[in-house]
CSV table of C-alpha atoms in Angstrom, one decimal:
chain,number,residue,atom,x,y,z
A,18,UNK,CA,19.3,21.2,5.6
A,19,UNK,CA,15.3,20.1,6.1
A,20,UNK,CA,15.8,18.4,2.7
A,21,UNK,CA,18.5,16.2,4.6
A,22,UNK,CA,16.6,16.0,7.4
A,23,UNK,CA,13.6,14.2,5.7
A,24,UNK,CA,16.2,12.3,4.4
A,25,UNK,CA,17.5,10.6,7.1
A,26,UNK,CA,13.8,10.3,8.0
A,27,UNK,CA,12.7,8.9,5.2
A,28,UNK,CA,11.0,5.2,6.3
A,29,UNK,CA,9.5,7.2,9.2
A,30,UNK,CA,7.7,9.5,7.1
A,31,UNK,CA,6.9,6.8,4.5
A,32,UNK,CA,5.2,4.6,8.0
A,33,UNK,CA,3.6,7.2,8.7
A,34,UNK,CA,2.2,7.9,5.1
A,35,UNK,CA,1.0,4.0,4.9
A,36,UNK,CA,-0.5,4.2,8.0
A,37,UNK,CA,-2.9,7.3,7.7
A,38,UNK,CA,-3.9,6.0,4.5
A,39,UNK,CA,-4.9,2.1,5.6
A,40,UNK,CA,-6.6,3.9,8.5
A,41,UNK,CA,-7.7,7.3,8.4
A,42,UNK,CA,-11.0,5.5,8.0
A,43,UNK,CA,-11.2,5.1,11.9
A,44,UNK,CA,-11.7,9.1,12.4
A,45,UNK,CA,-14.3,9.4,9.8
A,46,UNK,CA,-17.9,8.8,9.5
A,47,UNK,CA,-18.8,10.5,6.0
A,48,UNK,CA,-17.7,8.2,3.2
A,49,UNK,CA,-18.9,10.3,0.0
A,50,UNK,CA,-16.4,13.4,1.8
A,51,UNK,CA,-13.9,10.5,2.0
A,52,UNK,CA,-14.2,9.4,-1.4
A,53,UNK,CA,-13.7,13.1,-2.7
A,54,UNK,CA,-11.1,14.9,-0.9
A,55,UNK,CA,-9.3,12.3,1.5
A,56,UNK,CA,-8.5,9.5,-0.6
A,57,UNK,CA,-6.2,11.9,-3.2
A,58,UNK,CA,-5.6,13.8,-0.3
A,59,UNK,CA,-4.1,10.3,1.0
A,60,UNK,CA,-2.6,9.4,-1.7
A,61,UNK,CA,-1.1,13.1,-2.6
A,62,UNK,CA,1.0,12.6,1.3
A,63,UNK,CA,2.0,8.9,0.3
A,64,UNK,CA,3.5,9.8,-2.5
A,65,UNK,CA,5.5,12.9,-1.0
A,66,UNK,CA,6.2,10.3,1.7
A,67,UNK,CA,8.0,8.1,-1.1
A,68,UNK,CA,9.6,10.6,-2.9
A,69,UNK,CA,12.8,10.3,-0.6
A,70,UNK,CA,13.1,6.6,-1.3
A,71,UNK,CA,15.1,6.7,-4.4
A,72,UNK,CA,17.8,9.2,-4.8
A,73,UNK,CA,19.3,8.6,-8.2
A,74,UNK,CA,17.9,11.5,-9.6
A,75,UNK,CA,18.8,10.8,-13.4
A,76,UNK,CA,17.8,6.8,-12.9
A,77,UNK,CA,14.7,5.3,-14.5
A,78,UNK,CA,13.2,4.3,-11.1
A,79,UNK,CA,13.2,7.9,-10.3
A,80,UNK,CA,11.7,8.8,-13.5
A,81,UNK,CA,9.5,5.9,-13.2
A,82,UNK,CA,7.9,6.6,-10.2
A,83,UNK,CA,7.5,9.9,-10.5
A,84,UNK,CA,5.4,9.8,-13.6
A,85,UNK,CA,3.1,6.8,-12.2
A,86,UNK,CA,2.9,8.8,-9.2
A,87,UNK,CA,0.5,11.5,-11.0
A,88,UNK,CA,-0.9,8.9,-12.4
A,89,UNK,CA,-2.1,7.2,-8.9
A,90,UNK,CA,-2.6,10.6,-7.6
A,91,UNK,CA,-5.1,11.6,-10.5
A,92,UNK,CA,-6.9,8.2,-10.6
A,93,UNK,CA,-8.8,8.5,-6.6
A,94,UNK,CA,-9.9,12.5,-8.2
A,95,UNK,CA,-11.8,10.7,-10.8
A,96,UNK,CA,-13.7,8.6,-9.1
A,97,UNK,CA,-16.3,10.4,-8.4
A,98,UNK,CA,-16.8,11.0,-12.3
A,99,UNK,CA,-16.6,7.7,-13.2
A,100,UNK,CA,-17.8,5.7,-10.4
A,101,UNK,CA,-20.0,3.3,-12.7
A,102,UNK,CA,-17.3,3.0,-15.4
A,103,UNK,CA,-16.2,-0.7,-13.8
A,104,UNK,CA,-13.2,-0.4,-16.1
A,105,UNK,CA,-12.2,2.8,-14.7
A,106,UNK,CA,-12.0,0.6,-11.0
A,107,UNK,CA,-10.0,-2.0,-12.8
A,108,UNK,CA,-7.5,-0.1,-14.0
A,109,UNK,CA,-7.0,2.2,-10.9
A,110,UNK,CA,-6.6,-1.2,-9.0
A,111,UNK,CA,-3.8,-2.6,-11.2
A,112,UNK,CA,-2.1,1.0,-10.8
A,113,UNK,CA,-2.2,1.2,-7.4
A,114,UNK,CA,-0.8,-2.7,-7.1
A,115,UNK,CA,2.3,-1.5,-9.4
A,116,UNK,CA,3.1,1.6,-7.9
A,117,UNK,CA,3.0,-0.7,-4.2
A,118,UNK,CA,5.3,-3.5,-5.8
A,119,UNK,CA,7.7,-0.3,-6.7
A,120,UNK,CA,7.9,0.9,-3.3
A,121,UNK,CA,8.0,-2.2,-1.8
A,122,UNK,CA,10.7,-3.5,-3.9
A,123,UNK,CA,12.7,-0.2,-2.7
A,124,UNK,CA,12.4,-1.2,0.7
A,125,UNK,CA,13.3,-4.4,0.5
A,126,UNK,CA,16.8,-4.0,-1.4
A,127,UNK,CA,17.5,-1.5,1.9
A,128,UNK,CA,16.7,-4.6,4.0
A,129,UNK,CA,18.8,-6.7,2.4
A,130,UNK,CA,21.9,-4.5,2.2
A,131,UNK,CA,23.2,-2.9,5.5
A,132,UNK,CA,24.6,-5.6,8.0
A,133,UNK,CA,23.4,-3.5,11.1
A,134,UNK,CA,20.2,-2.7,12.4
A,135,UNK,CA,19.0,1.0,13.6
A,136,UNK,CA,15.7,2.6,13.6
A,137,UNK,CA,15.8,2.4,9.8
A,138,UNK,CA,15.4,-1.4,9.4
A,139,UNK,CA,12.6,-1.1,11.9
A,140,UNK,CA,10.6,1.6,10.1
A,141,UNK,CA,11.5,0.0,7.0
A,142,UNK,CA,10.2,-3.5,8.0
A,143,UNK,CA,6.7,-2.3,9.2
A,144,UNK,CA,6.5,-0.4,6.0
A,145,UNK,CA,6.9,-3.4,4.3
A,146,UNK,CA,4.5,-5.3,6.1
A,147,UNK,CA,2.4,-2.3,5.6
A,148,UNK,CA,2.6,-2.4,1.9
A,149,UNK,CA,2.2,-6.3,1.4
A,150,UNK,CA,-1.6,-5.0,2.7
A,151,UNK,CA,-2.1,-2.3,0.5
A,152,UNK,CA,-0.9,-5.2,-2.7
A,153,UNK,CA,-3.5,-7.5,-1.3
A,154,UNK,CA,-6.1,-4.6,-0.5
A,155,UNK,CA,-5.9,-3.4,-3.8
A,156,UNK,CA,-5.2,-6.8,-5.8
A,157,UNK,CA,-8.3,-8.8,-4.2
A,158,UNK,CA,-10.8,-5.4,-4.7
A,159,UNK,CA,-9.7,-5.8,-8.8
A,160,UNK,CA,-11.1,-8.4,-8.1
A,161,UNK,CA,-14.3,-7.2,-6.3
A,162,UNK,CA,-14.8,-4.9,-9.3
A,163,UNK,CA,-14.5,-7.8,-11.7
A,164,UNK,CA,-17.1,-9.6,-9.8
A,165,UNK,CA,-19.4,-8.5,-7.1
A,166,UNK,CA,-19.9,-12.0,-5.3
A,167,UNK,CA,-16.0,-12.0,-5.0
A,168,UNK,CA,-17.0,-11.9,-1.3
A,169,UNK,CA,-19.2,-12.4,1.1
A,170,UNK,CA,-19.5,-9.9,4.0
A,171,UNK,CA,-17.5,-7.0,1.9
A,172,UNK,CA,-19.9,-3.5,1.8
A,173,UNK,CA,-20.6,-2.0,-2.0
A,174,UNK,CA,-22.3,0.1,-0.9
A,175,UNK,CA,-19.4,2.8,-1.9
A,176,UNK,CA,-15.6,2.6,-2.9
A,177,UNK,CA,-14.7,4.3,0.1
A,178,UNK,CA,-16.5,1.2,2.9
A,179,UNK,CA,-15.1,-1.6,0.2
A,180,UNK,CA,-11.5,-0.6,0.2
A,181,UNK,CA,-12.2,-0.1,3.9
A,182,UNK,CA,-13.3,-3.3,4.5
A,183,UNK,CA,-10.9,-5.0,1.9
A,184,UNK,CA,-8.1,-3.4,4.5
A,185,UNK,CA,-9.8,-4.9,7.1
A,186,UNK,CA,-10.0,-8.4,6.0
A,187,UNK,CA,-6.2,-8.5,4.4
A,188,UNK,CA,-5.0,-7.3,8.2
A,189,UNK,CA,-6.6,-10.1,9.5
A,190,UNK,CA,-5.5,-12.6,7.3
A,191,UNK,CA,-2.0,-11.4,7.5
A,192,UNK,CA,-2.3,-11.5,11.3
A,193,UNK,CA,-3.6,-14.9,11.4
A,194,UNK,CA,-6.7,-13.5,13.3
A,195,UNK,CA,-9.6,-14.7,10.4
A,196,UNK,CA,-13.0,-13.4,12.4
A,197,UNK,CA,-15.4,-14.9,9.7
A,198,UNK,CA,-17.0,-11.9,8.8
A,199,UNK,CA,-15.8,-11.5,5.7
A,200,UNK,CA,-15.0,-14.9,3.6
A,201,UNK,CA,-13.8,-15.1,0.0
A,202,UNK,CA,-16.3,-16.8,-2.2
A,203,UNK,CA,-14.8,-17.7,-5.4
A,204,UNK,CA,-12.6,-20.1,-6.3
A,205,UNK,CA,-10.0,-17.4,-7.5
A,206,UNK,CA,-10.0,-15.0,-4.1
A,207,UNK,CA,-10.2,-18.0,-2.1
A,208,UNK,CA,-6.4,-19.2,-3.3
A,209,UNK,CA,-5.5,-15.5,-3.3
A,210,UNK,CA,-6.7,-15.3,0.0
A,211,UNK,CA,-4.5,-18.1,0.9
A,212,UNK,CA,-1.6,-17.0,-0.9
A,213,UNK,CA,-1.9,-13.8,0.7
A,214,UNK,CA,-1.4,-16.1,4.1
A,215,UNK,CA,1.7,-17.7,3.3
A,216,UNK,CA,3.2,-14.5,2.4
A,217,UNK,CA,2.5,-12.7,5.2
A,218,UNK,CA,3.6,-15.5,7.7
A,219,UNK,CA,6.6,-16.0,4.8
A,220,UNK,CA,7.6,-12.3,5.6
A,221,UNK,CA,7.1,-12.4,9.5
A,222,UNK,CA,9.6,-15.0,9.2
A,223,UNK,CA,12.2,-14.0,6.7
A,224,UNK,CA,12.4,-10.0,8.5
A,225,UNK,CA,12.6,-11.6,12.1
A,226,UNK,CA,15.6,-14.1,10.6
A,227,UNK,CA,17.2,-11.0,8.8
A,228,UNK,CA,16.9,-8.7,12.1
A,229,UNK,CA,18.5,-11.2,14.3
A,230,UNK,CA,21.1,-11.8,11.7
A,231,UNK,CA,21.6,-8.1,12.2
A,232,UNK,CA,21.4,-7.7,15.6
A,233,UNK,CA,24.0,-10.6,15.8
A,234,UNK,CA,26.6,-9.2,13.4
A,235,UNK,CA,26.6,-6.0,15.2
A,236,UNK,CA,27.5,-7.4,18.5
C-alpha cells in the first residue's frame, strides 16, 4: 500500500529529489563535508526518487537505469580519491548527462500522452525544467574539466563551489536573467551557452502550449 502510495507520488518525490540536489548548497557553508557525504548522499535520494518512473520491471529501461544508477551513485564517492585524475571528472560528467537525458526522456513521454492535466503534469513539467539544468550543469562543467578558462567568473577552487556555481549560471540563463558574473569564454561554451537559451525558452513555450492544450480538452 506505501509502495502505491509513492507511486501515485512519483513526480512529487522526483521534484523534490531535483530540487535538494541543485540547492542544498544554500544551507551549507563546508564544501569539502559537501563533496564527501552530501553529494552521494544527493545523488543516493535522486535516484530512489526515480526509481518509480519506469514500471516495466522486465524492460531494458528498467534494467538500464538501474545499473547506471550505481554507477552515478558510486562516481560523487570517488571523488575525493581521485580529485586530480581530470579524466575521472570527465567521465563522471558524461554519466551524470546520460543518466539526466534518461530521466528526462521518461518524463516527457508522460507529457505527451495524457489529454488532461492534474498535479502530475505540473510536477512533471518543473521536473523537466529542473532536469534541462542539471544537462546543462553537468554538460558545460565537462567542459570546465576539459579546460579551466572555459569561464570566467566560475570558482575552482573545489568541485563542490564549481558545480554550484555552474547551477547558478545555467538558472540564469534559462531564466533569461544573465547578471554578468559569470560569462562563457570560449568559443565552444559560448554557443553551448546559447543553445542552452533557446532551449530553455523552447521548453517554456512548448509545456505552456501543451498545458493549455490540456486544460482546454478537459473542459
Amino acid at each position: 500500500m506505501t509502495i502505491k502510495k509513492l507511486q501515485e507520488r512519483k513526480y512529487e518525490i522526483l521534484l523534490l529529489a531535483l530540487m535538494q540536489h541543485l540547492f542544498v548548497g544554500i544551507f551549507l557553508t563546508d564544501m569539502d563535508f559537501y563533496t564527501r557525504f552530501i553529494w552521494p548522499l544527493n545523488m543516493l535520494i535522486l535516484g530512489l526518487g526515480s526509481i518509480f518512473l519506469i514500471t516495466e520491471k522486465h524492460s531494458w529501461r528498467h534494467w538500464f537505469r538501474n545499473l547506471h544508477f550505481i554507477v552515478i551513485l558510486l562516481l560523487p564517492i570517488g571523488i575525493p580519491f581521485f580529485n586530480d585524475l581530470p579524466w575521472y571528472f570527465t567521465f563522471l560528467n558524461i554519466n551524470y548527462v546520460i543518466f539526466f537525458c534518461f530521466i528526462l526522456v521518461e518524463v516527457l513521454r508522460f507529457l505527451i500522452k495524457p489529454g488532461y492535466i492534474n498535479t502530475d503534469i505540473i510536477s512533471a513539467s518543473i521536473c523537466g525544467y529542473m532536469l534541462l539544468i542539471e544537462i546543462s550543469v553537468f554538460s558545460l562543467q565537462f567542459f570546465q574539466y576539459r579546460d579551466p578558462a572555459s569561464f570566467k567568473g566560475v570558482d575552482i577552487s573545489s568541485p563542490a563551489l564549481t558545480f554550484m556555481d555552474l547551477v547558478y549560471f545555467c538558472s540564469i540563463t534559462f531564466t533569461s536573467i544573465g547578471f554578468g558574473d559569470i560569462t562563457p569564454n570560449t568559443h565552444v561554451t559560448k554557443l553551448i551557452t546559447a543553445f542552452i537559451g533557446i532551449a530553455g525558452q523552447f521548453y517554456t513555450v512548448v509545456l505552456v502550449g501543451i498545458l493549455i492544450s490540456k486544460f482546454s480538452s478537459k473542459n
